[in-house]
Tab-separated table of C-alpha atoms and ligand atoms in Angstrom:
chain	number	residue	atom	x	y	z
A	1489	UNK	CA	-47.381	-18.761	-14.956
A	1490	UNK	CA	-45.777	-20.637	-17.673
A	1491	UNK	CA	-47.976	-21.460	-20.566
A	1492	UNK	CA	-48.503	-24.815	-22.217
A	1493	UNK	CA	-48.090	-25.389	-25.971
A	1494	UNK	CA	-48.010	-28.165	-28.228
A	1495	UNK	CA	-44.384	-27.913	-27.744
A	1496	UNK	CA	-42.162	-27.576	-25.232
A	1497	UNK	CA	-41.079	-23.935	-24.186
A	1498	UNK	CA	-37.473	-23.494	-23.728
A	1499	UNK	CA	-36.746	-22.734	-19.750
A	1500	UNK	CA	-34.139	-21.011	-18.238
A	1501	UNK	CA	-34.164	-21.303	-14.522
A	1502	UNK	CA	-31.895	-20.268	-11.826
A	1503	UNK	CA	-31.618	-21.730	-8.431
A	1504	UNK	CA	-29.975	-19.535	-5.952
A	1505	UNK	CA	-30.044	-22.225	-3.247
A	1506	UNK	CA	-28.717	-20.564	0.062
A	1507	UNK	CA	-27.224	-17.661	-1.385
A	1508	UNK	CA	-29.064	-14.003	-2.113
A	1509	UNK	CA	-30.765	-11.762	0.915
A	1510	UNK	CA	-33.919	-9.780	0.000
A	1511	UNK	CA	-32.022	-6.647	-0.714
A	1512	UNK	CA	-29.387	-9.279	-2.975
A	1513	UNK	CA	-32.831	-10.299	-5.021
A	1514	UNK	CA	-33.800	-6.655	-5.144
A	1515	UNK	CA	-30.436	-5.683	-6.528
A	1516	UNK	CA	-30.008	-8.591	-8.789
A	1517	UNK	CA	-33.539	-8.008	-10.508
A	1518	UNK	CA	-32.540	-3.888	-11.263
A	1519	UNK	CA	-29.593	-5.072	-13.039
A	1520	UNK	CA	-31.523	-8.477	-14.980
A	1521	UNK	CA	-32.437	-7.234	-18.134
A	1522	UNK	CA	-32.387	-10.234	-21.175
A	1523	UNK	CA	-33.361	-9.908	-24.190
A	1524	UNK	CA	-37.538	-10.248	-24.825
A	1525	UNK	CA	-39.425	-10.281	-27.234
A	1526	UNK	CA	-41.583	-13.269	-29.225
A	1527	UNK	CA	-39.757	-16.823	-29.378
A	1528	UNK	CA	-37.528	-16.017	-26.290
A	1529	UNK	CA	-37.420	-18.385	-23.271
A	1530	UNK	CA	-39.198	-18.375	-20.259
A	1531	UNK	CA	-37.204	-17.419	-17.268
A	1532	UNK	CA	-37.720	-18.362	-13.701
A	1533	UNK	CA	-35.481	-18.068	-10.426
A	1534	UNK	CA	-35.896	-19.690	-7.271
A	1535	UNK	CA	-34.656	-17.840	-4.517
A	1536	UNK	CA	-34.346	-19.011	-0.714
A	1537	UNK	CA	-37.789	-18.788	1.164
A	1538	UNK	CA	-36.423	-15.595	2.789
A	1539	UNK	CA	-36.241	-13.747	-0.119
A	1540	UNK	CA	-38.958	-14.709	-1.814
A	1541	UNK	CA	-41.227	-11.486	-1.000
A	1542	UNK	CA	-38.518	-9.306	-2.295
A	1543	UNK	CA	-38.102	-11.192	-5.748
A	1544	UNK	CA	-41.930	-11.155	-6.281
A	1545	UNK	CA	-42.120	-7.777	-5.917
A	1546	UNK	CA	-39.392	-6.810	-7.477
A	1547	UNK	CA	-40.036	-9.039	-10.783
A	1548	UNK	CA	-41.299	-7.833	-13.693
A	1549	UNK	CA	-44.043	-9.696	-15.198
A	1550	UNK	CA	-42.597	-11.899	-17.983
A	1551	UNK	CA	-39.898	-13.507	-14.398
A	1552	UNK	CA	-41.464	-16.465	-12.753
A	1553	UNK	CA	-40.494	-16.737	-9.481
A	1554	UNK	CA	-40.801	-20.396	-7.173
A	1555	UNK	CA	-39.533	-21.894	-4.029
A	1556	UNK	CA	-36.980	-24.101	-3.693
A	1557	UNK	CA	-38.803	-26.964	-2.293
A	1558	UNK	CA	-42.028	-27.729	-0.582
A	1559	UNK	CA	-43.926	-29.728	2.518
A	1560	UNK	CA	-46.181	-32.073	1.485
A	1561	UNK	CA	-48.616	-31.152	4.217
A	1562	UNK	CA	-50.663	-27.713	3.668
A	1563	UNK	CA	-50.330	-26.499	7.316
A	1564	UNK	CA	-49.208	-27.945	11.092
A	1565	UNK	CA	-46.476	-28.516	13.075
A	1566	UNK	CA	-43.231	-28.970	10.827
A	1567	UNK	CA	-40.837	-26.295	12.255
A	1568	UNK	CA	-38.607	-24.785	9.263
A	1569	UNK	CA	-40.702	-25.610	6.411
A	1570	UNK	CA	-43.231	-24.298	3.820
A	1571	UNK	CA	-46.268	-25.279	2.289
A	1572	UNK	CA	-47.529	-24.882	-1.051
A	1573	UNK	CA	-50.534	-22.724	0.503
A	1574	UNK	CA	-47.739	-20.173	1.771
A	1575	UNK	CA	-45.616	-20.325	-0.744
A	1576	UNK	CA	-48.653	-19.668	-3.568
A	1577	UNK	CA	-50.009	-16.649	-0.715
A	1578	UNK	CA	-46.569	-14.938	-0.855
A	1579	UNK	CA	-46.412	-14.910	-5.036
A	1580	UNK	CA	-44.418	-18.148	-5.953
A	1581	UNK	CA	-46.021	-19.690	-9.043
A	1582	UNK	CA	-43.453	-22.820	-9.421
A	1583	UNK	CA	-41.515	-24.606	-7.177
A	1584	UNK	CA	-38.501	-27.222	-7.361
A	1585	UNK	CA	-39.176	-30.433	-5.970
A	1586	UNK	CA	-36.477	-33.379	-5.602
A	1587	UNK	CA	-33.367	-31.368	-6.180
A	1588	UNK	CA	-30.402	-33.478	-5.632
A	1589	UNK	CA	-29.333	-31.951	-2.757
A	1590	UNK	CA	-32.480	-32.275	-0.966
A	1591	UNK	CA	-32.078	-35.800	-1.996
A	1592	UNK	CA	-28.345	-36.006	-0.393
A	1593	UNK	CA	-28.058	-33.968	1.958
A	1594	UNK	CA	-31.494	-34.294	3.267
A	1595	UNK	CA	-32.394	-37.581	3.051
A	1596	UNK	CA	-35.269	-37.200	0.731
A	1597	UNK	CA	-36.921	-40.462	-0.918
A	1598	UNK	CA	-38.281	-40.737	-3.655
A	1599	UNK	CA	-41.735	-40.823	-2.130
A	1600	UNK	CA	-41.309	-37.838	-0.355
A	1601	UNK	CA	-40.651	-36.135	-3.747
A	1602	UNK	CA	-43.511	-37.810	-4.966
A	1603	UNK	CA	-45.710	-36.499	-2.452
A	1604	UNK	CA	-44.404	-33.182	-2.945
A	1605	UNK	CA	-45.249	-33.143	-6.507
A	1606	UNK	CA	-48.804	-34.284	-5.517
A	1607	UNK	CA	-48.791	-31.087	-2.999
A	1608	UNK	CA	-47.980	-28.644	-5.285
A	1609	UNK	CA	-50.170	-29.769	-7.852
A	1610	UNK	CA	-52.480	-30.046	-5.657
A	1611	UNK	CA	-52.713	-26.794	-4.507
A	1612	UNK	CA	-51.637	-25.022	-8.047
A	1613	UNK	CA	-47.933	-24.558	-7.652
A	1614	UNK	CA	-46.218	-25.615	-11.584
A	1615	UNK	CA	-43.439	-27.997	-9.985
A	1616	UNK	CA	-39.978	-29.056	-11.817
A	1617	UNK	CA	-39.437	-32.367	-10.900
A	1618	UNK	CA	-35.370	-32.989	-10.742
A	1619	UNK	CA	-33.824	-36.179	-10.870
A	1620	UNK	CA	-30.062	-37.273	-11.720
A	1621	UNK	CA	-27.810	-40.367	-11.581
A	1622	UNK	CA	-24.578	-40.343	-8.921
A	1623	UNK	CA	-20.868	-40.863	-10.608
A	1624	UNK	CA	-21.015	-44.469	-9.079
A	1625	UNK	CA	-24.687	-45.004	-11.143
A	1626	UNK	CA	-23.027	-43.713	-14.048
A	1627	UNK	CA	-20.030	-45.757	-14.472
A	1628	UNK	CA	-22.403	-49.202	-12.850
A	1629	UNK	CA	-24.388	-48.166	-16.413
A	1630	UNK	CA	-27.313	-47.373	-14.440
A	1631	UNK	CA	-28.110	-44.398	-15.459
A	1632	UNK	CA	-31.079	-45.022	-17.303
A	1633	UNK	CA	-32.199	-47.289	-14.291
A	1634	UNK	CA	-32.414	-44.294	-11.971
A	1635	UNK	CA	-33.719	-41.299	-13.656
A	1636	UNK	CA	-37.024	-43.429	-14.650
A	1637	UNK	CA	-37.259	-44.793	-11.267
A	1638	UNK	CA	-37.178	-41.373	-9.889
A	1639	UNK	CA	-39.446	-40.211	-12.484
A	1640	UNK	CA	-41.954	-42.519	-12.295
A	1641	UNK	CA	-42.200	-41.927	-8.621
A	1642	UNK	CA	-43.600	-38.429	-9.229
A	1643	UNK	CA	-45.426	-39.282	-12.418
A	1644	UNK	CA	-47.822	-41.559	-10.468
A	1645	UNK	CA	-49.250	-38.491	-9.464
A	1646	UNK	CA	-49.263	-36.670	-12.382
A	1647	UNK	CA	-50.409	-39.067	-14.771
A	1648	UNK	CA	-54.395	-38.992	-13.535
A	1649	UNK	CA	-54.027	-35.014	-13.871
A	1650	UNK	CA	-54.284	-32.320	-17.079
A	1651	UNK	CA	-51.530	-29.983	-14.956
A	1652	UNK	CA	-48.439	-28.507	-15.934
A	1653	UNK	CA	-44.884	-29.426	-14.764
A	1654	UNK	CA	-41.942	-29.579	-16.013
A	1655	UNK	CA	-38.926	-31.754	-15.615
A	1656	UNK	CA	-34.939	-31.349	-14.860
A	1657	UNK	CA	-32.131	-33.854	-15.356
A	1658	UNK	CA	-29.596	-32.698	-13.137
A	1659	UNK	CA	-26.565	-35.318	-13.063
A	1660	UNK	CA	-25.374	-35.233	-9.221
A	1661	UNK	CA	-21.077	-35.359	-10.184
A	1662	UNK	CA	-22.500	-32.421	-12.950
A	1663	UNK	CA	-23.769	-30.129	-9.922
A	1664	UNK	CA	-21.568	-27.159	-8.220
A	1665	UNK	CA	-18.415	-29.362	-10.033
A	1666	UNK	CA	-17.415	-27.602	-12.664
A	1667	UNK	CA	-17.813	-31.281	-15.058
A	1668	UNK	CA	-20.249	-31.006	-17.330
A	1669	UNK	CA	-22.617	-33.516	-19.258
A	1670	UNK	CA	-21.818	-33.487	-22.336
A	1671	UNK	CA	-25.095	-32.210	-25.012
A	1672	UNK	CA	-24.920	-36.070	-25.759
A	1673	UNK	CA	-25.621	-37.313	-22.565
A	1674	UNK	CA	-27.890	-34.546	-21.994
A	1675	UNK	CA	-30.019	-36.058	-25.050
A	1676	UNK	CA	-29.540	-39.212	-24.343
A	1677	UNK	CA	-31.097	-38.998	-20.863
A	1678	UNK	CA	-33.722	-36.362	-21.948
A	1679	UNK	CA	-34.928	-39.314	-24.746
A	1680	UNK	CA	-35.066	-41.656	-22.023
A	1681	UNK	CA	-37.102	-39.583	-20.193
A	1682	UNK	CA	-39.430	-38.371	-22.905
A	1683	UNK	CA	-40.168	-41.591	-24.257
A	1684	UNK	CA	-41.396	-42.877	-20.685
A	1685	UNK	CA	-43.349	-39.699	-20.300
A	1686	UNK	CA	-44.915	-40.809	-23.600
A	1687	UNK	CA	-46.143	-44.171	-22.747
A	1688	UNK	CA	-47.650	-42.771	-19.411
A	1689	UNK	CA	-49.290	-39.035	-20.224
A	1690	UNK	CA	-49.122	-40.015	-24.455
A	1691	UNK	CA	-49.041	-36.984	-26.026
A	1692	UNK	CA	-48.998	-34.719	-23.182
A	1693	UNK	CA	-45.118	-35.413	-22.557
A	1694	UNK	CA	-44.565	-33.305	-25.711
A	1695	UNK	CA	-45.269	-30.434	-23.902
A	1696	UNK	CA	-42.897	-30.854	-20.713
A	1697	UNK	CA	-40.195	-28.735	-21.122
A	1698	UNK	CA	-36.633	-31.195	-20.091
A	1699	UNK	CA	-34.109	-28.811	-18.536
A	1700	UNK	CA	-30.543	-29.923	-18.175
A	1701	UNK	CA	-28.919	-28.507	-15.121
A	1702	UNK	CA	-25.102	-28.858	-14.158
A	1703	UNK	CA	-22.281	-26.503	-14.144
A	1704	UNK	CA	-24.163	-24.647	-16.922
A	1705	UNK	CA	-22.470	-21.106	-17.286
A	1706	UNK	CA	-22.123	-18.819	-20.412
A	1707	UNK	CA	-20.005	-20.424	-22.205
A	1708	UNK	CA	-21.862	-24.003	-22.437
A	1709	UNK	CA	-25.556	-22.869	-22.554
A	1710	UNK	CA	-25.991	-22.075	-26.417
A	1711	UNK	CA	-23.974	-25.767	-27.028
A	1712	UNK	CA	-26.281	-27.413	-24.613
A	1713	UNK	CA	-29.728	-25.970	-25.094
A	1714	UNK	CA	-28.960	-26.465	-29.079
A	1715	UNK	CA	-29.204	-30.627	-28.424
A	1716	UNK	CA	-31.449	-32.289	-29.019
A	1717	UNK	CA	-34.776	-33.263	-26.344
A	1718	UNK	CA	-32.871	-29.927	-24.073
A	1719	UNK	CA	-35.466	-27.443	-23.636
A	1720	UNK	CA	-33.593	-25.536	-21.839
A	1721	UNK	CA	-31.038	-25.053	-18.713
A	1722	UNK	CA	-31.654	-24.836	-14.774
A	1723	UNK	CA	-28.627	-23.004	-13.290
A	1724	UNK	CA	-27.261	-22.867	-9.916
A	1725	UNK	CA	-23.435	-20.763	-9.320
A	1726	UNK	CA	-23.621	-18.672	-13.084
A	1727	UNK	CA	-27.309	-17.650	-12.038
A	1728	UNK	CA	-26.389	-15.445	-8.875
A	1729	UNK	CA	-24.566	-13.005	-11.218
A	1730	UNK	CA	-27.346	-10.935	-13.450
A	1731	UNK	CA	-24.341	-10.292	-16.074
A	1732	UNK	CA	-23.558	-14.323	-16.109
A	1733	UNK	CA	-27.569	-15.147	-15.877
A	1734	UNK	CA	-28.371	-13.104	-18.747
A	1735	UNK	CA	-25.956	-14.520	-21.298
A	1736	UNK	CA	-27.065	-17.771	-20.271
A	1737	UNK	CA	-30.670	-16.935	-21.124
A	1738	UNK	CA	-30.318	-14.628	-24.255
A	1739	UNK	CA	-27.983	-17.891	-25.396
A	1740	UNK	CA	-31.246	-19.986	-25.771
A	1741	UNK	CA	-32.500	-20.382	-28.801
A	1742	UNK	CA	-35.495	-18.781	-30.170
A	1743	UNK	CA	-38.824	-21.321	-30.613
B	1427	LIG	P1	-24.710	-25.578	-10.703
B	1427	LIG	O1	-26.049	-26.067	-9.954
B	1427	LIG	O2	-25.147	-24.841	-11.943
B	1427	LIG	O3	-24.028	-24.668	-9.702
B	1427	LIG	O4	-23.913	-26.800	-11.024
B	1427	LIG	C1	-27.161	-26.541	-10.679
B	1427	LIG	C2	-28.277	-26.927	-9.734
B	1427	LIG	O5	-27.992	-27.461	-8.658
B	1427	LIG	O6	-29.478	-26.723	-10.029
């Protein structure tokens, strides 16, 4: 579990989305070996439901390991998904909620992500809450517009509550694209983001880490975890490769 402090923990995350078989996870974890030690990041990965099992057990202690998204519901009839409930019984301790392609591709609104947050708060799951602006909401200046409505959507639920989450701007044209933010518009949309956090949890949103995710790979994560409000990166294509992941996480900065 990752532990709060007065301020926020650097993250690095990777999301391995539909990519990485058990024995993949098994493999990838021998080989993932960045540097520890006091003031170094926490890591987590999110592997596919599939392979979940095999990362758990194949973690060491310091790796946090989630799901990739969640049902609201705790049990029933809702062929292909998973609870919180089973995804806390086989080891997860996090889970993503709201990831832009479950927004996309899947149709997801922002009240279902809000009543996933509630579900995995609810039941103990730490979730990251991701939300990101289109190219067309970017150049209409609306940028600003979308990432708080999207965030306030899942803070309704966390306001009331003394939990842990964390959050992740992930700019949709930034994701799988090989374009990314800039550490400017990384800080400018993290400050947006802080400063509502303030006015609804006060000094609680000093402790929610703000990742920035989007074409993050080796060569960009010391520039963009070194801005300002970034508290770290969540990584999609450079975290399938332990070789790539690891630079990207011994490239955060110490705090
Ligand atoms: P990417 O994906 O690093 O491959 O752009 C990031 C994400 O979707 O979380």
């Amino acid at each position: 579990m990752l532990v709060p402090r007065s301020v926020p923990a650097v993250v690095v995350a990777g999301n391995w989305k539909m990519h990485v078989s058990p024995d993949d996870a098994r493999e990838f974890l021998d080989a993932f070996s960045p540097r520890r030690g006091p003031g170094r990041p926490q890591v987590a990965v999110f592997p596919p439901a599939i392979s979940l099992l095999a990362a758990v057990t194949s973690a060491p202690s310091w790796l946090a390991i989630g799901t990739q998204n969640i049902h609201w519901e705790a049990r029933g009839a809702f062929t292909g998904e998973v609870s919180a409930p089973l995804a806390l019984a086989a080891g997860a301790t996090h889970t993503l909620v709201g990831h832009s392609e479950r927004r996309h591709l899947f149709g997801e609104t922002d009240s279902d992500v809000a009543r996933k947050t509630a579900a995995a708060v609810h039941h103990g799951l730490v979730p990251t809450v991701c939300v990101g602006e289109t190219l067309a909401e970017r150049h209409a200046g609306r940028v600003s517009e979308v990432i708080l409505r999207q965030l306030d959507a899942a803070l309704e639920c966390l306001a009331g509550q003394e939990t842990q989450f964390l959050l992740a701007y992930e700019p949709v044209w930034a994701i799988g694209t090989g374009e990314t933010a800039t550490p400017q518009d990384a800080t400018e949309a993290h400050s947006v983001l802080r400063h509502r956090m303030r006015e609804q949890l006060g000094d609680r949103a000093d402790q929610v880490s703000i990742l920035y995710g989007g074409s993050v790979k080796p060569d960009n994560a010391a520039e963009l975890m070194a801005a300002d409000d970034v508290d770290g990166v969540l990584v999609g294509g450079a975290s399938l490769d332990p070789v790539s992941f690891v630079r990207i996480v011994d490239a955060a900065p110490d705090r």
